[in-house]
Coordinates of C-alpha atoms in Angstrom, one line a residue:
M1 CA 74.6 95.3 158.9
S2 CA 72.7 95.9 155.7
K3 CA 69.9 98.5 155.6
K4 CA 67.5 95.7 154.7
K5 CA 68.3 93.7 157.9
Q6 CA 68.1 96.9 160.0
L7 CA 64.6 97.5 158.6
V8 CA 63.7 93.8 159.5
I9 CA 64.7 94.4 163.1
W10 CA 62.7 97.6 163.3
L11 CA 59.6 95.9 161.8
I12 CA 59.9 93.0 164.2
W13 CA 60.2 95.5 167.1
L14 CA 57.1 97.4 165.9
V15 CA 55.1 94.2 165.9
V16 CA 56.4 92.4 169.0
F17 CA 57.1 95.2 171.5
P18 CA 53.7 97.0 171.6
T19 CA 51.8 93.7 171.4
S20 CA 53.9 92.2 174.3
I21 CA 53.5 95.3 176.5
F22 CA 49.7 95.3 175.9
Y23 CA 49.5 91.6 176.6
V24 CA 51.5 91.8 179.9
Y25 CA 49.6 94.8 181.1
T26 CA 46.2 93.4 180.4
T27 CA 47.1 89.9 181.8
F28 CA 48.6 91.0 185.1
E29 CA 46.7 94.3 185.6
P30 CA 49.4 96.0 187.7
T31 CA 48.4 98.5 190.3
Y32 CA 51.0 100.8 192.0
T33 CA 48.8 103.0 194.2
G34 CA 51.1 104.9 196.6
E35 CA 54.2 103.3 195.2
W36 CA 55.0 105.6 192.3
A37 CA 57.9 107.3 194.2
D38 CA 59.4 103.9 194.9
L39 CA 59.2 102.9 191.2
I40 CA 60.7 106.2 190.2
S41 CA 63.5 105.6 192.6
F42 CA 64.1 102.1 191.1
A43 CA 64.2 103.7 187.7
L44 CA 66.7 106.4 188.7
I45 CA 69.1 103.8 190.3
M46 CA 68.8 101.5 187.3
C47 CA 69.5 104.3 184.8
A48 CA 72.5 105.5 187.0
V49 CA 73.9 102.0 187.0
S50 CA 73.3 101.6 183.2
Y51 CA 75.3 104.8 182.6
F52 CA 78.5 102.9 183.5
P53 CA 78.4 99.7 181.4
I54 CA 81.2 97.1 181.5
Q55 CA 82.8 96.5 178.2
V56 CA 84.0 92.9 177.6
G57 CA 85.4 92.8 174.1
T58 CA 82.6 94.1 171.9
I59 CA 79.9 93.2 174.4
S60 CA 78.5 95.9 176.8
I61 CA 77.3 94.3 180.1
F62 CA 75.6 96.3 182.9
V63 CA 74.5 95.3 186.4
A64 CA 71.1 96.9 186.4
N65 CA 69.5 93.4 186.1
G66 CA 70.1 92.9 189.9
I67 CA 67.9 95.9 190.6
S68 CA 65.3 94.9 188.1
F69 CA 65.3 91.5 189.8
A70 CA 64.2 93.1 193.1
A71 CA 61.6 95.1 191.3
F72 CA 60.3 92.0 189.5
L73 CA 59.9 90.1 192.8
Y74 CA 57.9 92.9 194.4
F75 CA 56.0 94.7 191.6
G76 CA 55.8 92.0 188.9
L77 CA 56.7 91.6 185.2
F78 CA 55.2 94.8 183.8
A79 CA 57.2 97.0 186.1
E80 CA 60.4 95.0 185.5
I81 CA 60.0 95.3 181.7
I82 CA 59.5 99.1 181.8
L83 CA 62.4 99.6 184.2
T84 CA 64.7 97.4 182.0
Q85 CA 63.7 99.3 178.8
L86 CA 64.6 102.6 180.5
A87 CA 68.0 101.1 181.5
I88 CA 68.6 100.0 177.9
L89 CA 67.8 103.5 176.6
T90 CA 70.3 105.0 179.1
L91 CA 73.0 102.5 178.1
I92 CA 72.5 103.3 174.4
Y93 CA 72.6 107.0 175.1
K94 CA 75.9 106.6 177.0
L95 CA 77.4 104.6 174.0
R96 CA 76.5 107.5 171.7
I97 CA 75.6 105.3 168.7
S98 CA 75.7 106.8 165.2
K99 CA 72.6 107.2 163.0
D100 CA 73.7 104.0 161.1
E101 CA 73.5 102.1 164.4
T102 CA 70.1 103.2 165.6
F103 CA 68.8 99.7 164.9
R104 CA 70.6 98.7 168.1
I105 CA 67.8 100.4 170.0
A106 CA 65.3 97.9 168.5
S107 CA 67.6 94.9 168.8
N108 CA 68.6 95.5 172.4
S109 CA 65.0 96.3 173.4
L110 CA 63.8 93.1 171.8
M111 CA 66.5 91.0 173.5
M112 CA 65.7 92.4 177.0
L113 CA 62.0 92.1 176.4
I114 CA 62.3 88.4 175.3
T115 CA 64.6 87.7 178.2
S116 CA 62.2 89.4 180.7
I117 CA 59.2 87.5 179.4
G118 CA 61.0 84.2 179.1
S119 CA 62.5 84.3 182.6
A120 CA 59.2 85.4 184.1
A121 CA 57.4 82.5 182.3
V122 CA 59.7 80.0 183.8
Y123 CA 59.4 81.7 187.2
Y124 CA 55.6 81.4 187.1
W125 CA 55.7 77.9 185.8
L126 CA 57.8 76.9 188.7
G127 CA 55.3 78.4 191.1
G128 CA 56.8 81.9 191.7
E129 CA 54.7 84.8 193.0
H130 CA 55.1 88.5 193.7
G131 CA 54.7 90.9 196.6
V132 CA 55.9 90.1 200.1
L133 CA 57.5 86.7 199.9
E134 CA 59.1 84.6 202.7
L135 CA 61.6 83.0 200.4
N136 CA 62.1 80.0 202.7
T137 CA 60.3 77.3 200.8
T138 CA 61.7 74.9 198.2
T139 CA 59.2 76.1 195.6
E140 CA 60.2 79.7 195.9
S141 CA 63.9 78.8 195.8
I142 CA 63.5 76.7 192.7
A143 CA 61.5 79.5 191.0
L144 CA 64.2 82.1 191.8
V145 CA 67.0 79.8 190.4
G146 CA 64.8 79.1 187.3
Y147 CA 64.3 82.8 186.7
I148 CA 68.1 83.6 187.0
V149 CA 69.3 80.7 184.9
T150 CA 66.7 81.2 182.2
G151 CA 67.7 84.9 181.8
L152 CA 71.3 83.9 181.6
I153 CA 70.7 81.3 178.9
L154 CA 68.2 83.4 176.9
N155 CA 70.6 86.3 176.8
Q156 CA 73.4 84.1 175.3
I157 CA 71.0 82.5 172.8
L158 CA 69.8 85.8 171.6
L159 CA 73.3 87.2 171.2
V160 CA 74.2 84.2 169.1
I161 CA 71.1 84.6 166.9
L162 CA 71.8 88.3 166.4
N163 CA 75.4 87.8 165.5
I164 CA 74.9 84.9 163.2
F165 CA 71.8 86.0 161.3
F166 CA 72.2 89.7 161.3
Y167 CA 75.9 90.3 161.6
E168 CA 76.8 87.1 159.6
Q169 CA 79.4 85.9 162.1
K170 CA 79.7 82.3 161.2
H171 CA 81.9 81.4 164.2
M172 CA 80.4 83.2 167.1
K173 CA 82.5 82.9 170.3
I174 CA 80.4 83.2 173.4
G175 CA 83.0 82.2 175.9
K176 CA 84.0 85.6 177.2
S177 CA 80.5 87.1 177.4
L178 CA 79.1 83.9 179.0
L179 CA 81.8 83.9 181.7
A180 CA 81.3 87.6 182.3
D181 CA 77.5 87.0 182.6
I182 CA 78.0 84.2 185.1
F183 CA 80.4 86.2 187.1
L184 CA 78.1 89.2 187.3
T185 CA 75.1 87.0 188.0
L186 CA 76.9 85.6 191.1
I187 CA 77.4 89.1 192.3
V188 CA 74.4 91.2 191.3
F189 CA 71.5 88.7 191.9
P190 CA 72.4 88.1 195.6
L191 CA 72.6 91.9 195.9
G192 CA 69.2 92.2 194.1
L193 CA 67.8 89.7 196.6
V194 CA 69.2 91.7 199.5
L195 CA 67.6 94.9 198.0
Y196 CA 64.3 93.1 197.8
L197 CA 64.3 91.9 201.4
L198 CA 65.4 95.3 202.7
Y199 CA 62.7 97.0 200.5
I200 CA 60.0 95.0 202.3
D201 CA 61.1 96.5 205.6
L202 CA 62.6 99.9 204.7
K203 CA 60.7 100.7 201.5
I204 CA 62.2 103.6 199.5
A205 CA 65.2 104.0 201.8
A206 CA 66.3 100.5 201.0
I207 CA 66.4 101.4 197.3
Y208 CA 69.1 104.0 197.9
F209 CA 70.8 102.1 200.7
V210 CA 71.5 99.2 198.3
G211 CA 71.2 101.1 195.0
I212 CA 74.1 103.5 195.6
P213 CA 76.5 100.6 196.3
F214 CA 75.2 99.0 193.0
I215 CA 76.2 102.2 191.2
L216 CA 79.6 102.2 192.9
L217 CA 80.1 98.5 192.0
S218 CA 79.2 99.2 188.4
I219 CA 81.7 102.1 188.3
A220 CA 84.4 100.0 190.0
I221 CA 84.0 97.1 187.6
S222 CA 83.8 99.4 184.6
L223 CA 87.0 101.1 185.7
Y224 CA 88.6 97.7 186.3
Y225 CA 87.8 96.5 182.8
N226 CA 88.8 99.9 181.3
G227 CA 92.1 99.6 183.1
R228 CA 92.7 96.1 181.8
R229 CA 91.8 97.2 178.3
V230 CA 94.2 100.1 178.4
N231 CA 97.0 98.0 179.9
H232 CA 96.4 95.5 177.1
Y233 CA 96.7 98.2 174.5
L234 CA 99.8 99.7 176.2
R235 CA 101.5 96.3 176.1
R236 CA 100.5 95.9 172.4
T237 CA 101.8 99.4 171.7
S238 CA 105.1 98.5 173.3
D239 CA 105.4 95.4 171.1
I240 CA 104.6 97.5 168.0
G241 CA 107.4 99.9 169.0
Q242 CA 109.8 97.0 169.3
E243 CA 108.8 95.6 165.9
L244 CA 109.2 99.0 164.2
S245 CA 112.7 99.4 165.6
K246 CA 113.7 96.2 163.8
K247 CA 112.7 97.5 160.3
L248 CA 115.7 98.6 158.3
N249 CA 114.0 100.7 155.6
V250 CA 111.4 103.4 155.7
K251 CA 108.9 101.5 153.5
N252 CA 108.9 98.5 155.8
V253 CA 108.5 100.8 158.8
L254 CA 105.4 102.5 157.3
D255 CA 103.9 99.2 156.1
S256 CA 104.3 97.6 159.5
F257 CA 102.9 100.7 161.3
V258 CA 99.7 101.0 159.3
D259 CA 99.0 97.3 159.6
E260 CA 99.3 97.4 163.4
V261 CA 97.2 100.5 163.7
C262 CA 94.4 98.9 161.8
K263 CA 94.5 96.0 164.3
L264 CA 94.7 98.3 167.3
L265 CA 91.7 100.7 166.8
P266 CA 88.9 101.5 164.4
A267 CA 90.4 103.0 161.2
S268 CA 88.5 103.4 158.0
F269 CA 91.3 105.7 156.7
I270 CA 94.9 106.4 157.7
Y271 CA 97.0 109.2 156.3
I272 CA 100.7 109.9 157.0
Y273 CA 102.0 113.2 155.8
D274 CA 105.7 114.2 155.6
V275 CA 106.6 117.8 156.5
S276 CA 108.9 119.9 154.4
N277 CA 109.9 122.9 156.5
A278 CA 111.9 124.3 153.6
S279 CA 108.9 124.5 151.2
Q280 CA 106.3 124.9 154.0
T281 CA 104.3 122.0 152.7
L282 CA 102.8 118.7 153.8
T283 CA 103.1 115.7 151.4
L284 CA 101.0 112.6 151.6
I285 CA 103.3 109.6 151.7
R286 CA 101.0 106.8 152.9
F287 CA 97.2 106.3 152.4
V288 CA 95.2 103.3 153.8
K289 CA 91.5 102.8 153.1
D290 CA 89.5 100.0 154.8
Q291 CA 92.7 98.3 156.0
Q292 CA 94.2 98.2 152.5
T293 CA 97.2 100.4 151.5
V294 CA 96.3 102.0 148.2
K295 CA 98.2 104.2 145.8
H296 CA 97.7 107.6 147.2
P297 CA 96.8 110.7 145.2
E298 CA 99.6 113.3 144.6
E299 CA 98.6 115.5 147.5
V300 CA 100.7 118.5 148.6
M301 CA 99.2 121.1 150.8
A302 CA 100.3 124.2 152.6
I303 CA 101.7 123.6 156.0
N304 CA 98.9 125.6 157.8
S305 CA 95.9 124.3 155.8
G306 CA 92.8 122.6 157.3
F307 CA 92.6 120.1 160.1
I308 CA 96.1 118.7 159.3
G309 CA 97.6 122.1 159.4
K310 CA 96.0 122.7 162.8
V311 CA 97.7 119.5 164.2
H312 CA 101.0 120.7 162.7
G313 CA 100.7 124.2 164.0
Q314 CA 99.6 123.4 167.5
K315 CA 102.2 120.5 167.8
K316 CA 99.6 118.5 169.8
A317 CA 97.2 115.7 169.2
I318 CA 93.5 116.5 168.4
M319 CA 90.5 114.2 168.6
F320 CA 87.1 114.8 167.0
N321 CA 84.2 112.4 167.4
T322 CA 81.5 114.2 165.3
R323 CA 81.5 115.4 161.7
A324 CA 80.4 118.8 162.9
Q325 CA 83.7 119.4 164.6
L326 CA 85.6 118.4 161.5
D327 CA 83.5 120.5 159.2
Q328 CA 84.7 123.7 160.8
F329 CA 87.8 123.3 158.6
T330 CA 87.2 124.1 154.9
Q331 CA 90.3 122.1 153.8
N332 CA 90.4 118.9 155.8
S333 CA 91.2 116.4 152.9
L334 CA 89.1 113.7 154.6
P335 CA 86.2 111.9 152.9
D336 CA 82.7 113.1 153.6
D337 CA 81.7 109.9 155.5
V338 CA 84.5 110.3 158.1
Q339 CA 82.7 111.0 161.4
S340 CA 85.6 110.5 164.0
V341 CA 89.2 111.5 163.6
L342 CA 92.5 111.5 165.4
G343 CA 95.3 113.9 164.4
V344 CA 98.7 113.3 165.9
P345 CA 101.9 115.2 165.1
I346 CA 105.1 113.2 164.5
I347 CA 107.8 115.0 166.4
R348 CA 111.6 114.6 166.3
N349 CA 114.0 116.9 168.0
E350 CA 111.1 119.2 169.0
Q351 CA 110.2 119.7 165.4
V352 CA 107.1 118.4 163.7
V353 CA 108.4 116.1 160.9
G354 CA 105.1 114.5 160.0
V355 CA 101.4 114.3 160.7
L356 CA 99.4 111.1 161.3
V357 CA 95.6 111.2 160.7
I358 CA 93.3 108.3 161.5
G359 CA 89.6 108.6 160.5
D360 CA 86.6 106.3 161.0
R361 CA 83.1 106.3 159.6
S362 CA 81.5 105.8 163.0
R363 CA 80.6 108.6 165.4
R364 CA 82.4 108.6 168.7
A365 CA 84.8 105.8 167.6
Y366 CA 87.6 107.1 169.7
Q367 CA 88.3 107.6 173.4
D368 CA 91.0 109.4 175.3
Y369 CA 93.1 106.3 175.6
H370 CA 93.1 105.9 171.8
L371 CA 94.6 109.4 171.5
M372 CA 97.2 108.5 174.2
L373 CA 98.2 105.3 172.4
M374 CA 98.5 107.1 169.0
K375 CA 100.8 109.7 170.6
I376 CA 103.1 107.0 171.9
L377 CA 103.0 105.2 168.5
A378 CA 103.8 108.4 166.7
N379 CA 106.9 108.7 168.8
F380 CA 107.9 105.2 168.0
L381 CA 107.2 105.9 164.3
S382 CA 109.4 109.0 164.4
V383 CA 112.3 107.1 165.9
A384 CA 111.9 104.1 163.6
I385 CA 111.8 106.2 160.5
E386 CA 114.9 108.1 161.6
N387 CA 116.8 104.9 162.4
A388 CA 115.7 103.4 159.0
R389 CA 116.8 106.4 157.1
H390 CA 120.1 106.4 158.9
Y391 CA 120.6 102.8 158.2
E392 CA 119.8 103.3 154.5
Q393 CA 122.2 106.2 154.3
E394 CA 125.0 104.2 155.9
R395 CA 124.3 101.2 153.8
R396 CA 124.3 103.3 150.7
K397 CA 127.6 104.8 151.6
S398 CA 129.1 101.4 152.2
L399 CA 127.9 100.1 148.8
H400 CA 128.2 103.2 146.6
D401 CA 131.1 105.3 145.5
Q402 CA 130.9 108.8 147.0
L403 CA 132.2 110.6 144.0
T404 CA 130.2 109.0 141.1
N405 CA 127.3 107.5 143.2
L406 CA 127.9 104.3 141.3
Y407 CA 128.0 100.9 143.1
N408 CA 131.5 100.2 144.5
Y409 CA 133.8 97.3 144.3
R410 CA 132.4 95.8 147.5
Y411 CA 128.9 95.7 146.1
L412 CA 130.0 94.2 142.8
T413 CA 132.0 91.3 144.4
D414 CA 129.2 90.6 146.9
H415 CA 126.6 90.6 144.1
I416 CA 128.7 88.2 141.9
E417 CA 129.3 85.9 144.9
Q418 CA 125.6 85.7 145.7
Y419 CA 124.8 85.2 142.0
A420 CA 127.2 82.3 141.9
L421 CA 125.6 80.7 145.0
D422 CA 122.2 81.1 143.4
L423 CA 123.3 79.4 140.2
Q424 CA 124.8 76.5 142.2
A425 CA 121.7 76.1 144.3
K426 CA 119.5 76.0 141.1
E427 CA 122.0 73.8 139.3
I428 CA 121.8 75.8 136.2
D429 CA 124.3 77.6 134.0
E430 CA 123.7 81.2 132.8
N431 CA 126.0 83.6 131.1
L432 CA 127.4 86.3 133.2
S433 CA 129.9 88.8 131.8
I434 CA 132.2 91.5 133.1
I435 CA 133.5 94.5 131.2
I436 CA 136.4 96.3 132.8
I437 CA 137.1 99.9 131.7
D438 CA 140.4 101.6 132.4
L439 CA 141.0 105.2 131.2
D440 CA 144.2 105.6 129.2
S441 CA 146.9 108.0 130.5
F442 CA 144.6 109.3 133.1
K443 CA 147.5 110.4 135.4
S444 CA 148.4 113.0 132.8
V445 CA 144.9 114.6 133.1
N446 CA 145.4 115.0 136.9
D447 CA 148.9 116.3 136.4
T448 CA 148.0 118.8 133.7
Y449 CA 144.5 120.0 134.8
G450 CA 144.4 119.1 138.5
H451 CA 142.6 116.5 140.5
E452 CA 139.2 118.3 140.5
A453 CA 139.3 118.2 136.7
G454 CA 140.1 114.5 136.9
N455 CA 137.1 114.0 139.1
E456 CA 134.9 115.8 136.6
V457 CA 136.0 113.3 134.0
L458 CA 135.1 110.4 136.3
V459 CA 131.7 111.8 137.1
D460 CA 130.9 112.5 133.4
L461 CA 132.0 109.0 132.4
A462 CA 129.8 107.5 135.2
R463 CA 126.8 109.3 133.8
R464 CA 127.5 108.3 130.2
L465 CA 127.9 104.6 131.2
E466 CA 124.7 104.6 133.3
D467 CA 122.7 106.2 130.5
F468 CA 124.1 103.8 127.9
I469 CA 123.7 100.6 129.9
S470 CA 120.4 101.6 131.5
D471 CA 118.7 98.4 132.8
R472 CA 120.9 96.0 130.7
G473 CA 123.5 95.7 133.5
I474 CA 125.1 97.1 136.6
V475 CA 127.7 99.8 136.4
A476 CA 130.2 100.1 139.2
R477 CA 133.4 102.0 140.0
Y478 CA 136.2 99.5 140.4
G479 CA 138.7 102.0 141.8
G480 CA 140.7 105.0 140.7
E481 CA 140.0 105.4 136.9
E482 CA 138.6 101.9 136.5
F483 CA 135.0 101.0 136.0
T484 CA 133.2 97.7 135.6
I485 CA 129.9 96.6 134.0
L486 CA 128.2 93.4 135.0
V487 CA 125.8 91.9 132.4
K488 CA 123.6 88.8 132.6
G489 CA 122.2 86.5 130.0
M490 CA 124.1 87.7 126.9
K491 CA 126.5 85.7 124.7
H492 CA 130.1 86.6 124.7
E493 CA 130.0 87.9 121.1
E494 CA 127.3 90.3 122.1
I495 CA 129.2 91.5 125.1
Y496 CA 132.3 92.1 123.0
G497 CA 130.2 94.2 120.7
L498 CA 128.7 96.1 123.6
A499 CA 132.2 96.8 124.9
E500 CA 133.2 98.2 121.4
E501 CA 130.2 100.6 121.6
I502 CA 131.4 101.7 125.1
R503 CA 134.9 102.3 123.8
Y504 CA 133.5 104.5 121.0
L505 CA 131.2 106.2 123.5
I506 CA 134.2 107.4 125.5
S507 CA 136.5 108.3 122.6
S508 CA 134.0 110.0 120.3
K509 CA 133.0 112.8 122.5
P510 CA 135.5 115.0 124.4
F511 CA 135.1 115.6 128.1
V512 CA 134.6 119.2 129.2
L513 CA 136.5 120.4 132.2
M514 CA 135.1 123.3 134.2
K515 CA 137.3 123.2 137.3
H516 CA 140.8 122.9 135.7
I517 CA 143.8 124.7 137.1
E518 CA 144.4 126.7 133.9
D519 CA 142.9 130.2 133.7
G520 CA 140.2 130.9 131.2
Q521 CA 137.3 129.1 129.5
P522 CA 136.2 125.5 129.9
V523 CA 138.6 123.0 128.2
A524 CA 137.5 120.0 126.2
I525 CA 139.9 117.1 126.2
P526 CA 139.8 113.7 124.4
I527 CA 139.8 110.6 126.6
T528 CA 140.2 107.0 125.5
A529 CA 139.9 103.7 127.4
S530 CA 141.2 100.1 127.3
L531 CA 138.5 97.5 127.9
G532 CA 138.7 93.8 129.0
V533 CA 135.9 91.4 128.6
A534 CA 135.2 88.0 130.2
T535 CA 132.2 85.7 130.2
Y536 CA 131.2 82.8 132.5
P537 CA 131.2 79.9 131.7
D538 CA 133.2 80.6 128.5
H539 CA 136.3 81.8 130.2
C540 CA 136.2 80.6 133.8
D541 CA 134.8 77.8 136.0
S542 CA 133.1 80.1 138.5
P543 CA 131.6 83.6 138.3
N544 CA 133.9 84.6 141.1
E545 CA 136.9 84.5 138.6
L546 CA 135.3 86.9 136.1
I547 CA 136.9 90.1 137.4
R548 CA 140.4 88.6 137.3
Q549 CA 139.9 87.3 133.8
A550 CA 138.5 90.5 132.5
D551 CA 141.3 92.5 134.2
R552 CA 143.9 90.2 132.6
A553 CA 142.3 90.6 129.2
M554 CA 142.3 94.4 129.6
Y555 CA 146.0 94.7 130.5
V556 CA 147.4 92.0 128.3
G557 CA 145.2 92.4 125.3
A558 CA 144.4 96.2 125.3
K559 CA 146.9 98.2 127.3
R560 CA 150.0 96.4 126.0
S561 CA 148.6 96.5 122.4
G562 CA 148.4 100.3 122.1
K563 CA 145.4 101.2 124.3
N564 CA 142.0 102.4 123.1
K565 CA 141.1 98.8 122.4
V566 CA 138.7 96.0 123.6
A567 CA 140.3 92.7 124.4
S568 CA 139.0 89.3 125.5
I569 CA 140.4 86.1 126.9
V570 CA 140.8 83.7 124.0

């Protein structure tokens, strides 16, 4: 809510509340001679009940209105207003609102004041009275029902007004809060009526005789709703864990994780740090601000620094709900407006491999169950990241040549096949070319200098080809001493010229052998290659035939014609 709207609420309260209190007091002129102890007892019971509110979604509901109902019937409107206002202050204290939310004192006070006066007005209009009542006439029964129903309706109307005009919620859903209000009304108002009837006979003893069960009822219902809420979160957490396990790369795991955390609990900021035990540092790998993943600053910190270092060092989760707790760390890396924070270690094989930090701008944003949920999710995240990394490693191994780290034959053929399907689906023709490179007399290199020296040549050639081709194509190891280059969108004449440049790149600079079997200094040897070139659709009807055509060109046109040549299918 904007500061301007908060100020409006306080101004309305400053005008309406004192004026209404003065009007009610002077109009009804209440006298409580000899009954102050009873009123204090009513206040104590109402405050105790209000200390255990029932949370339904974002709405806090408390059952103190049953007790205030009994006080209203006996003592009148002024006493009921004062008792209700004390209960509201107790509730707000229990919720521990931040400085930015102090307007809720005024808004809730106004809501309860209007509800009290409106309900009482209907009660009086229908002929209701105060004091010792028989409650056995139609008039009294109608007045009681009018009081209860009016309070129920006014409460919902005021909630809608507050949410639409001040919180700007265009589609206010009142279903849950209305059902909860009706349910509680059916419970607490009969109990309030019982309290009133017993108070007539037993006086102050009745307040505690009925009031203590009220407190226990409020606690029980509060625990019930808290249990339901925690169970809901646990089920949601389990679902998140299952979703994370389906992600096959680390980026998707992190993206999914932060998205779900933002839905699960208040999170103005989310930080995920990766731990490097070798360098004893923490590196920020994911940063979320106001539910948006943003490019994070290059942040590397010592493994024992600040709040994050404390989480890492203790290997246990930490929760702070005030800025003062966080400010004890000189290096906490969190924005100045963060008031509440959760820090959770990400542990694998009993080692801390990461740190998850969640911060919110509200004070007391987190409860113990939030910390429990994040510990569970941190475990899911650790397993999901490990699985994703393992999958990526295995996939890389299956698609890359171990010696040169180039793509392998399997990747190349799968890529060409997929490309052919895409062209067919789009019903378009696009040039696709293959260059096959076969090193000349490579067996003699292995025989003369050893296989390790031969591997050096292959690795050196792989780097030369990658640097030369760059992003113009895909370099792959075809097998043995053969390499392939896949190029899209170039004319055959251009590809042929590119192949000539590659032939010269290989033959013009000797290859230096460091691991040869001969004793002495490094040896530089000349290497040449024969190359075959084919282009789709110039030389074949399908991209799948490219490798065969280029291979044929290389053997027939280059190898058999003296080697160190480029050949093409005519």
